[in-house]
Each structure stands twice: as C-alpha cells, then as structure tokens.
PDB file of C-alpha atoms in Angstrom:
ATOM      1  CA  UNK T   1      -8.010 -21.149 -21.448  1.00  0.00           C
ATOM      2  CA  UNK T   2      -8.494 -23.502 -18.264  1.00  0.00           C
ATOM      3  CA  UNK T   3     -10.200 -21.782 -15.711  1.00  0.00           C
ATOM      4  CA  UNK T   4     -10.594 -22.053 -11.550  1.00  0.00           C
ATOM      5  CA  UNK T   5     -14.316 -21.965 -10.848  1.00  0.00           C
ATOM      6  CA  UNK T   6     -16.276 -20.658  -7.787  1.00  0.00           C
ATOM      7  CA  UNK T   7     -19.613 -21.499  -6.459  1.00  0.00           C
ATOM      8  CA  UNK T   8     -21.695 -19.601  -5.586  1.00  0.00           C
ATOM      9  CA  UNK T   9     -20.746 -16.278  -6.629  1.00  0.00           C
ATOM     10  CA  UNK T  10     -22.900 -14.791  -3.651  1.00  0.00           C
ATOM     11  CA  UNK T  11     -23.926 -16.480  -0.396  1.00  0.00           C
ATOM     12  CA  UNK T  12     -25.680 -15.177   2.290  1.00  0.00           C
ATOM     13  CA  UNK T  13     -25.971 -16.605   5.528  1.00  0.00           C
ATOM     14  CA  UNK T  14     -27.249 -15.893   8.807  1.00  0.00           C
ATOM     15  CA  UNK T  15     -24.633 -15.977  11.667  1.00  0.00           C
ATOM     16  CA  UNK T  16     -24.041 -19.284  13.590  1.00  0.00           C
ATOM     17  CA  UNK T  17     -24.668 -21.101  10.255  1.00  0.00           C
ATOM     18  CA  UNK T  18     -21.981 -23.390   8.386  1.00  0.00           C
ATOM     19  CA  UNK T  19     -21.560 -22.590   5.154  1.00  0.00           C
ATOM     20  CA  UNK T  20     -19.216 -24.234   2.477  1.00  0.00           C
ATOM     21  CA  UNK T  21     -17.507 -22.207  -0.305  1.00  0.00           C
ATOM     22  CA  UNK T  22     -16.905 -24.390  -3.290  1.00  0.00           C
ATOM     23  CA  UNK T  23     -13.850 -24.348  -5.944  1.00  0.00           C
ATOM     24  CA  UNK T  24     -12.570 -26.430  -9.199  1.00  0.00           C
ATOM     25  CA  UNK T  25      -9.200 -25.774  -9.797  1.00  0.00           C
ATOM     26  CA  UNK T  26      -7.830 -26.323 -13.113  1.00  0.00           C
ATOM     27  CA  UNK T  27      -7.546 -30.105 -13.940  1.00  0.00           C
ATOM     28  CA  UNK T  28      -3.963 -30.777 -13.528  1.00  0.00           C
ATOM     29  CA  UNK T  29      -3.313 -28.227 -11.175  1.00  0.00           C
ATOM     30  CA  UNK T  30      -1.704 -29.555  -7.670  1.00  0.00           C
ATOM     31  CA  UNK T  31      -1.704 -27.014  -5.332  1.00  0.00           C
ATOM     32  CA  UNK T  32      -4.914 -25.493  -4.024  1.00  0.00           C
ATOM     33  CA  UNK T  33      -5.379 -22.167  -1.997  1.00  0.00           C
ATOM     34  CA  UNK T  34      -8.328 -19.788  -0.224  1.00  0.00           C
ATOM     35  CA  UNK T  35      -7.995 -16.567   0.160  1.00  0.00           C
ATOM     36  CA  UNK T  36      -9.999 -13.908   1.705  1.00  0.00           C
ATOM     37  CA  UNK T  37     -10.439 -10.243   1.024  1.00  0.00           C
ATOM     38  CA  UNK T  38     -12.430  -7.912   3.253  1.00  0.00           C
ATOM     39  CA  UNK T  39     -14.112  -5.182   1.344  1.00  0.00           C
ATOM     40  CA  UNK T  40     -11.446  -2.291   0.772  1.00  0.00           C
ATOM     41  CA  UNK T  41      -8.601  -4.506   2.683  1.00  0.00           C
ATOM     42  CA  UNK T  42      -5.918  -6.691   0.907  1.00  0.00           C
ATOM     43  CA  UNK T  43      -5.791  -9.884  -0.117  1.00  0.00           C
ATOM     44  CA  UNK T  44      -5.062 -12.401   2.494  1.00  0.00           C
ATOM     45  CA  UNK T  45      -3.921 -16.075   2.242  1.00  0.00           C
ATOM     46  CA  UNK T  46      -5.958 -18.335   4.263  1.00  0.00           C
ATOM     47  CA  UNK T  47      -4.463 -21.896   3.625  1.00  0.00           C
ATOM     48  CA  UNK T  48      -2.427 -24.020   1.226  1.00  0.00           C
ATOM     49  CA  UNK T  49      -3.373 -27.290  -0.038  1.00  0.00           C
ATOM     50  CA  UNK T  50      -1.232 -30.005  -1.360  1.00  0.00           C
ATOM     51  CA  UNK T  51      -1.063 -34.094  -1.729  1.00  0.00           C
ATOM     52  CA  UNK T  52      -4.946 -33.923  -0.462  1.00  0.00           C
ATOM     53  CA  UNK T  53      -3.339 -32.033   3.226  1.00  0.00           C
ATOM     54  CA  UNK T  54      -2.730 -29.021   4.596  1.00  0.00           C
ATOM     55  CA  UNK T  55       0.697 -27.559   3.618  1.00  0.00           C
ATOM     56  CA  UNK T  56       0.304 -23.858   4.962  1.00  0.00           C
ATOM     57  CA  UNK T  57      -2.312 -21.634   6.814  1.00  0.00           C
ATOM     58  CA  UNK T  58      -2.436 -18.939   8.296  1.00  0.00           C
ATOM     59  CA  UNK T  59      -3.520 -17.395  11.870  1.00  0.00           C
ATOM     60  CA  UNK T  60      -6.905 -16.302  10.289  1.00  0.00           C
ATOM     61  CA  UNK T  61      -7.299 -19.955   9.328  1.00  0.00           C
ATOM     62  CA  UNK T  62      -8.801 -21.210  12.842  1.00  0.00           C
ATOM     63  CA  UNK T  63     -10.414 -24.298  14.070  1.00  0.00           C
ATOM     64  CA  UNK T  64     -13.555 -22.466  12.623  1.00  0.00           C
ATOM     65  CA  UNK T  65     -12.243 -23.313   9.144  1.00  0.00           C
ATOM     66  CA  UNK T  66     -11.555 -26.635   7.311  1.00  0.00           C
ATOM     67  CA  UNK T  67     -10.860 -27.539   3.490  1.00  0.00           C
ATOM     68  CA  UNK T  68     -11.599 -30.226   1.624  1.00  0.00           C
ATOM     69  CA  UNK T  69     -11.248 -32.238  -2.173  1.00  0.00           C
ATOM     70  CA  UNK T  70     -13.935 -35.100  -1.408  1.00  0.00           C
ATOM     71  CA  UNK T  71     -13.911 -35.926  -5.236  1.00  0.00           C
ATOM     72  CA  UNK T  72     -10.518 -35.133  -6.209  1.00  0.00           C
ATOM     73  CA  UNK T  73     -12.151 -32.092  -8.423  1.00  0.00           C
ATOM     74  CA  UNK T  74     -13.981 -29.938  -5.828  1.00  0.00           C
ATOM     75  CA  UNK T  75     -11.969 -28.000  -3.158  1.00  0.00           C
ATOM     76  CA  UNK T  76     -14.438 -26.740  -0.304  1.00  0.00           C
ATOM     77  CA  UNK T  77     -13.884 -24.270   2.230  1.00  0.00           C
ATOM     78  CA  UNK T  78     -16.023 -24.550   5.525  1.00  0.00           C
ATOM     79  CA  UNK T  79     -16.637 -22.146   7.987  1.00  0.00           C
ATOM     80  CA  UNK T  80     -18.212 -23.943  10.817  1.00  0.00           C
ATOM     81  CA  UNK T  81     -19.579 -21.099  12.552  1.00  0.00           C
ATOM     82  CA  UNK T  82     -19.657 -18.145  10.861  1.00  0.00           C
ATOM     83  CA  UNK T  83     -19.456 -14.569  12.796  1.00  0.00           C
ATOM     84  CA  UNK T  84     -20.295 -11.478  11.275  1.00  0.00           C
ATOM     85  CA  UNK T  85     -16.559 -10.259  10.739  1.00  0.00           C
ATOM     86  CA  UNK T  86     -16.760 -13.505   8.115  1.00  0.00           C
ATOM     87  CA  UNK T  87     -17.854 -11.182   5.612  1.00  0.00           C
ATOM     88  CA  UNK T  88     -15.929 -11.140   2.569  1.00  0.00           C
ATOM     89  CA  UNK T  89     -14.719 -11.796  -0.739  1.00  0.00           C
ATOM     90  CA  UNK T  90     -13.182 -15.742  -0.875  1.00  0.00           C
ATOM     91  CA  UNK T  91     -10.872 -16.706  -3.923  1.00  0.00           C
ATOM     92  CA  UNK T  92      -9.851 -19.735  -4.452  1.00  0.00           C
ATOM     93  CA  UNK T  93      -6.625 -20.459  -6.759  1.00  0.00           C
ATOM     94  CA  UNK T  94      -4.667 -23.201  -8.044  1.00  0.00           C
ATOM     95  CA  UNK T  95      -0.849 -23.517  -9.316  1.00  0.00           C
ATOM     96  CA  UNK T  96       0.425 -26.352 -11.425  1.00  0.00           C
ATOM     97  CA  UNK T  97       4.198 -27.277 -11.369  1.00  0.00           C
ATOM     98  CA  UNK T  98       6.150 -24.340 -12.203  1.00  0.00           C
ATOM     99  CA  UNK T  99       3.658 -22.039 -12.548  1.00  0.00           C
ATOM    100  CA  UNK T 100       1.646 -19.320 -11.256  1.00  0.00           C
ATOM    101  CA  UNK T 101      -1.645 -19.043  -9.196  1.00  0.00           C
ATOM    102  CA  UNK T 102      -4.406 -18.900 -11.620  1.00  0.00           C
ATOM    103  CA  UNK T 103      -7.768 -16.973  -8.952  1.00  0.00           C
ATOM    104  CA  UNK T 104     -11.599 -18.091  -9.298  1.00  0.00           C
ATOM    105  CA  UNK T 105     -13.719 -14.707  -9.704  1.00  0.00           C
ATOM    106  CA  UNK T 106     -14.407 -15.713  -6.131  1.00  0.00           C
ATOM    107  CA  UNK T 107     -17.454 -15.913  -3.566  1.00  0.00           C
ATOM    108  CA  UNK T 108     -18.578 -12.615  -2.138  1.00  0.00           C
ATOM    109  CA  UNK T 109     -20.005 -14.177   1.676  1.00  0.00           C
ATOM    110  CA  UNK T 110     -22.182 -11.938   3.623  1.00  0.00           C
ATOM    111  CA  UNK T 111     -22.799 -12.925   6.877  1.00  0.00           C
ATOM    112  CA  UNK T 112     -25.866 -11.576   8.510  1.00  0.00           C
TER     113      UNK T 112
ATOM    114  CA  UNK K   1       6.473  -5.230  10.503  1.00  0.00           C
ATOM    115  CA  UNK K   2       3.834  -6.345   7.527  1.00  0.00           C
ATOM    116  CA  UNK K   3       5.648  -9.175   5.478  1.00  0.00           C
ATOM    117  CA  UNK K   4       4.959  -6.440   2.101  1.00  0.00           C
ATOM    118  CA  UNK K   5       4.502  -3.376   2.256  1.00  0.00           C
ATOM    119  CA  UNK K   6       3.695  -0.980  -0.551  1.00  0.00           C
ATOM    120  CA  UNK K   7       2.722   2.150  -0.990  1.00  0.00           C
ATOM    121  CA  UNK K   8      -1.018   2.681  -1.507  1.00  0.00           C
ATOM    122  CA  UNK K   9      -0.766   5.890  -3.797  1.00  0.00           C
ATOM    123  CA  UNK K  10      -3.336   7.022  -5.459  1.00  0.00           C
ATOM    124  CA  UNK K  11      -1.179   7.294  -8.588  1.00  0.00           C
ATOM    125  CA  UNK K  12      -3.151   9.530 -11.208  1.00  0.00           C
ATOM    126  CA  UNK K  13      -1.728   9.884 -14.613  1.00  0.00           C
ATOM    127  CA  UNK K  14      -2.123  10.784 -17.980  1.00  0.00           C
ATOM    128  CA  UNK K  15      -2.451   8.372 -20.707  1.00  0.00           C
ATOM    129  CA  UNK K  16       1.142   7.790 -22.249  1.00  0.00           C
ATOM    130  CA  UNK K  17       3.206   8.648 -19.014  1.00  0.00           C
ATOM    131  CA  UNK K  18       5.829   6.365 -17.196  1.00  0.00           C
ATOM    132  CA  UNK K  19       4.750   5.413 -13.936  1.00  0.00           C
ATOM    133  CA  UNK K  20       6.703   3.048 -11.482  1.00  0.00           C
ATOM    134  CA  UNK K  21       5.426   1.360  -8.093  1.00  0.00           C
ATOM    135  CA  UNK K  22       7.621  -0.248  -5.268  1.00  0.00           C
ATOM    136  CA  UNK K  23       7.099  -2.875  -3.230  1.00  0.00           C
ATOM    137  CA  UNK K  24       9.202  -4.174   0.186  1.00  0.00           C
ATOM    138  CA  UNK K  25       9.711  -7.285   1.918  1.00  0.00           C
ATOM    139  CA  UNK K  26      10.883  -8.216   5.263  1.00  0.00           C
ATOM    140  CA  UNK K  27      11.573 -12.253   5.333  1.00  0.00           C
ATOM    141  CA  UNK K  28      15.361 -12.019   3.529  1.00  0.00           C
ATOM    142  CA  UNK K  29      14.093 -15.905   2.529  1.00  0.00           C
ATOM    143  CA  UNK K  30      11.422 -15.245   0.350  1.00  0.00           C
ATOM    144  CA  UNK K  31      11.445 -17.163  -2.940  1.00  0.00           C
ATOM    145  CA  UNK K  32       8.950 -16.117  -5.559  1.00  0.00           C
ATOM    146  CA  UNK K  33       7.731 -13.032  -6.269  1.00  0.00           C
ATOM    147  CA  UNK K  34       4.865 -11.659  -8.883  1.00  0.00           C
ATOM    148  CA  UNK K  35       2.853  -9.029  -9.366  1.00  0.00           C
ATOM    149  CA  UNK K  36      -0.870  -9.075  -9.503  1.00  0.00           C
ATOM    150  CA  UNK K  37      -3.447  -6.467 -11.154  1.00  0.00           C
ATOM    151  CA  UNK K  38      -7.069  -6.488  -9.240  1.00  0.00           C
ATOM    152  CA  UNK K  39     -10.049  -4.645 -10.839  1.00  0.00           C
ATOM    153  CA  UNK K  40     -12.409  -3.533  -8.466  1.00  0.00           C
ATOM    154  CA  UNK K  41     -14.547  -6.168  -6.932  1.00  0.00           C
ATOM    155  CA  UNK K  42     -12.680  -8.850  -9.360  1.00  0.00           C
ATOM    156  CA  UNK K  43     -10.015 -11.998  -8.474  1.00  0.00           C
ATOM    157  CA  UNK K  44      -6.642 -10.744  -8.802  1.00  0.00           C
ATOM    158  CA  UNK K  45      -5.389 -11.969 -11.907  1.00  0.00           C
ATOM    159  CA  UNK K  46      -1.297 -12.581 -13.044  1.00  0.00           C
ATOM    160  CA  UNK K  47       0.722  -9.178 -14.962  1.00  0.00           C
ATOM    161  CA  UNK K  48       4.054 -10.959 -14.006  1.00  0.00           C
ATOM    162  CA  UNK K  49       6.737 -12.824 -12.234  1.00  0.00           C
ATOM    163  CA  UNK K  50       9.418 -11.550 -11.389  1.00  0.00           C
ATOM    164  CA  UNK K  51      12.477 -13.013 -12.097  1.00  0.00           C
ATOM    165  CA  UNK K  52      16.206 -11.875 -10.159  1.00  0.00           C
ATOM    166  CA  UNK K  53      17.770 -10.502 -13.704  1.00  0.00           C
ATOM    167  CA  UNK K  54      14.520  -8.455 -14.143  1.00  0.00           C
ATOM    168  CA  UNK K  55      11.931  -9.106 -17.102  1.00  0.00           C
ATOM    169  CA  UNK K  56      10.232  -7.165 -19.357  1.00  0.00           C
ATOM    170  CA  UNK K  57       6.529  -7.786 -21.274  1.00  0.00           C
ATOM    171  CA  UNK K  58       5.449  -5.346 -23.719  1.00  0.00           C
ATOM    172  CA  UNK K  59       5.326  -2.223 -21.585  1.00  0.00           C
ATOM    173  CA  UNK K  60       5.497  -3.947 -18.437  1.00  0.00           C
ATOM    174  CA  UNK K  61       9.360  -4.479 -16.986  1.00  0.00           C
ATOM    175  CA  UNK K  62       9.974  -6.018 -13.497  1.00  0.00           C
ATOM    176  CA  UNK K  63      12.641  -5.248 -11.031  1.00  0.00           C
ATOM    177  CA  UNK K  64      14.215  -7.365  -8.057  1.00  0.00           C
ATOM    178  CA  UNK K  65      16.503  -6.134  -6.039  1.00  0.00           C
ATOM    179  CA  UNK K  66      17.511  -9.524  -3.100  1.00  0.00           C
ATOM    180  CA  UNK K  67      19.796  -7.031  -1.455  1.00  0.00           C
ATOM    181  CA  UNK K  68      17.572  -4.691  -0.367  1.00  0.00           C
ATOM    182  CA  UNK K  69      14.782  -6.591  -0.675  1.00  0.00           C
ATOM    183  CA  UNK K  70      12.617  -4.434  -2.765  1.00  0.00           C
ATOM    184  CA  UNK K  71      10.487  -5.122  -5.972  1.00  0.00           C
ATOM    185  CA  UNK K  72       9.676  -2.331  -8.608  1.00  0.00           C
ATOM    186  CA  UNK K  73       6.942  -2.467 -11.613  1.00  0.00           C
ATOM    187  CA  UNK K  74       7.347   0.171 -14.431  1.00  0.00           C
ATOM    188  CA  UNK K  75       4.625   0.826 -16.843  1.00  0.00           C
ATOM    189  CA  UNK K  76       5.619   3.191 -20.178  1.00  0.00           C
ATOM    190  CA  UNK K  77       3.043   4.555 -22.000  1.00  0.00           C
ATOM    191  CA  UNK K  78       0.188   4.024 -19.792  1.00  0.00           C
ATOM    192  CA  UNK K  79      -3.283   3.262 -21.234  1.00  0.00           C
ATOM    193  CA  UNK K  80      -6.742   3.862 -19.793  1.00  0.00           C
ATOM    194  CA  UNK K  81      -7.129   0.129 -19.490  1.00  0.00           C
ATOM    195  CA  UNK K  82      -4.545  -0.213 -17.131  1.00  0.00           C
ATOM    196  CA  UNK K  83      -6.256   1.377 -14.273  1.00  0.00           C
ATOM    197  CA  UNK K  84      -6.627  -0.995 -11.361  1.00  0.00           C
ATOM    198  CA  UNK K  85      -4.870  -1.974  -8.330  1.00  0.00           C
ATOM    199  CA  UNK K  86      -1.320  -3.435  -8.467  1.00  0.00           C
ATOM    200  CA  UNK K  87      -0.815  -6.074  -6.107  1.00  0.00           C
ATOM    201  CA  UNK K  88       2.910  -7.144  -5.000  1.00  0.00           C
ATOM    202  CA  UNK K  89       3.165 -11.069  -3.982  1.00  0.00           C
ATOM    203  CA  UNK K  90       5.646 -12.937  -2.654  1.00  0.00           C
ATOM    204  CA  UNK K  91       6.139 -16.370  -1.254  1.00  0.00           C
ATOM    205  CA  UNK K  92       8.173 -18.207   1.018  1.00  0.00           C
ATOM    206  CA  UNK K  93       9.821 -21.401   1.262  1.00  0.00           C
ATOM    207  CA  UNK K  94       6.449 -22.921   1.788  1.00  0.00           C
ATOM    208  CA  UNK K  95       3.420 -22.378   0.162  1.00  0.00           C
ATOM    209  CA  UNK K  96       2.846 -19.664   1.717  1.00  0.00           C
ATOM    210  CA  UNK K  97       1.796 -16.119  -0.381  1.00  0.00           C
ATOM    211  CA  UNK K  98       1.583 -12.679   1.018  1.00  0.00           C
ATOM    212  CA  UNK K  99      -0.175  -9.736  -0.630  1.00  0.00           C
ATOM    213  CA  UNK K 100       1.295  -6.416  -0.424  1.00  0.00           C
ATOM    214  CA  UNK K 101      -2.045  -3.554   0.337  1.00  0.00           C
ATOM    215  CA  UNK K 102      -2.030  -2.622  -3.425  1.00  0.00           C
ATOM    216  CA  UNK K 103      -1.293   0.733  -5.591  1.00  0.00           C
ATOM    217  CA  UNK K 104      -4.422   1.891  -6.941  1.00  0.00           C
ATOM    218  CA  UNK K 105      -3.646   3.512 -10.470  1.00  0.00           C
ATOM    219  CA  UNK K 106      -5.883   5.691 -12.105  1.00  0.00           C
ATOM    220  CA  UNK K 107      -4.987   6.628 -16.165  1.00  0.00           C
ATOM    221  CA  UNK K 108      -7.058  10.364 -17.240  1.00  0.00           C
ATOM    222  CA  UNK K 109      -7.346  10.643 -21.010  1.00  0.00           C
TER     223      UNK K 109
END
C-alpha cells in the first residue's frame, strides 16, 4: 500500500535555527497537509496545500512557517526561527480525490 | 467554544464489551467527518468516515447526527488490540480539519 513518508524521523535543533521538515505524499495524491502535535495535546492542523498554494492555515501557522513542493514530490515545512515551544510531533498527510487523509509516521522536532 | 469536543475518558473495559464514544461540533457547516485511531507516539491513522445514514465495518458502526451536531463510534466485542486513542475529525467547507482531544481506550483481558 502507497505510503506518505517523513524525513527525518527525529531532528534536533538548537533555538534560532531554521529547520525544514520533509514529506512525500502518495504519488497521485493532490492535497497536502502539516500537522502538529505537542506531546500529550491533540492533533492540530497547521496548513492545507493545494494546486502548488496555500488553501488553508491556521493561526499557529505564522510568518515563522512556510511550505513548499520544489520538485513536485517533496512537500517541506520550514520553520524559520524556531522557539522552544516548537517542540513537537509534525505529520504530514495527503488526500487524493475523494478520499481520506493518509498521515506520515511523522517528525518528532525538539527544539533546544 | 473548541470546534470538537470530546470527552477524554479514560474508558477501561473488558475484552468483549460494547463501548461507545461521542464526539460534538460547533460550525453547523461542517462537511466531512471521520474518525481516527492514534497509538501512542504514532501518526493517526483512518478507522472510518462517517457517512449521514451511518456505516458500519466489522465491529466498528458510525453515527451522525447533523441536527444536533454530534458524532458517535460504537465498538462490540472489544479486543485488546483496540486500545488507543480515538480521534474525532471533521472538516469544513475548506480544507480545513479539526481534531477532537481524543478518548483514550484501554481493553483488560
């Protein structure tokens, strides 16, 4: 079965740094999301991605933040500036037409 | 108000009972709804959309109510492998997905 892929799984990163979180969706998937998850908090949507723009975000989802698909396979997440409350769990997912979000096992960032 | 609220239980069972969560909305223009299981420390992954005439899979069965804007999961005959966290999900108009806290569910042999 297709699967979305995350890289790394762990990334650890001194505060002030920019750090990029990288996803590949499934291959014919068209929409493209992040998602963070603070340890022992819920899931929260960060921003949508769709037609290579931004279709949704959020309030977390700041000038801090950006997203990318340079290649039309990766979908990056930057955090420009990263603060310590930046620690957590990032998923990535992706939904082809008419179906569900399919989640990457997702980047555990630990800001230091 | 939170856009899903649920409530966080602990639910602790034994293996074979019924159990049932619930799940609220507030945005009466909400669109898609699903629910989600998370293991700890893993990606949530799909149990099941939920569909307005309610749907059933396997042991799983689904519940919308638009009216009152409430969502219900029923598991019968619960097995020790279906203790995790059950996430609620719905979307909006947009693309746009909001995760209800999660019911943790614990299943004792």
């Amino acid at each position: 079965e297709p699967e979305v892929t995350q890289t790394p799984s762990h990334q650890v990163t001194q505060m002030g740094q920019e750090v990029i979180l990288r996803c590949v969706p499934i291959s014919n998937h068209l929409y493209f999301y992040w998602y963070r998850q603070i340890l022992g908090q819920k899931v929260e949507f960060l921003v949508s991605f769709y037609n290579n723009e931004i279709s949704e975000k959020s309030e977390i989802f700041d000038d801090q933040f950006s997203v990318e698909r340079p290649d039309g396979s990766n979908f990056t997440l930057k955090i420009r500036s990263t603060k310590l409350e930046d620690s957590a769990m990032y998923f990535c997912a992706s939904e082809g037409a008419g179906q569900p979000q399919h989640f990457g096992d997702g980047t555990r960032l630990s800001i230091l | 108000r939170k856009e899903v609220e649920q409530d966080p239980g602990p639910f602790n069972v034994p293996e074979g009972a019924t159990v049932a969560f619930n799940c609220t909305y507030s945005n009466s223009a909400s669109q898609s709804f699903f629910w989600y299981r998370q293991d700890c420390r893993k990606e949530p992954k799909l149990l099941m959309s939920v569909y307005s005439s309610g749907n059933e899979d396997g042991r799983f069965t689904a519940q919308l109510n638009r009216a009152s804007q409430y969502i219900s999961l029923l598991i019968r005959d619960s097995k020790l492998s279906d203790s995790a966290t059950y996430l609620c999900v719905v979307s909006n108009t947009g693309n746009q997905f909001y995760f209800g806290t999660g019911t943790s569910l614990t299943v004792i042999p």
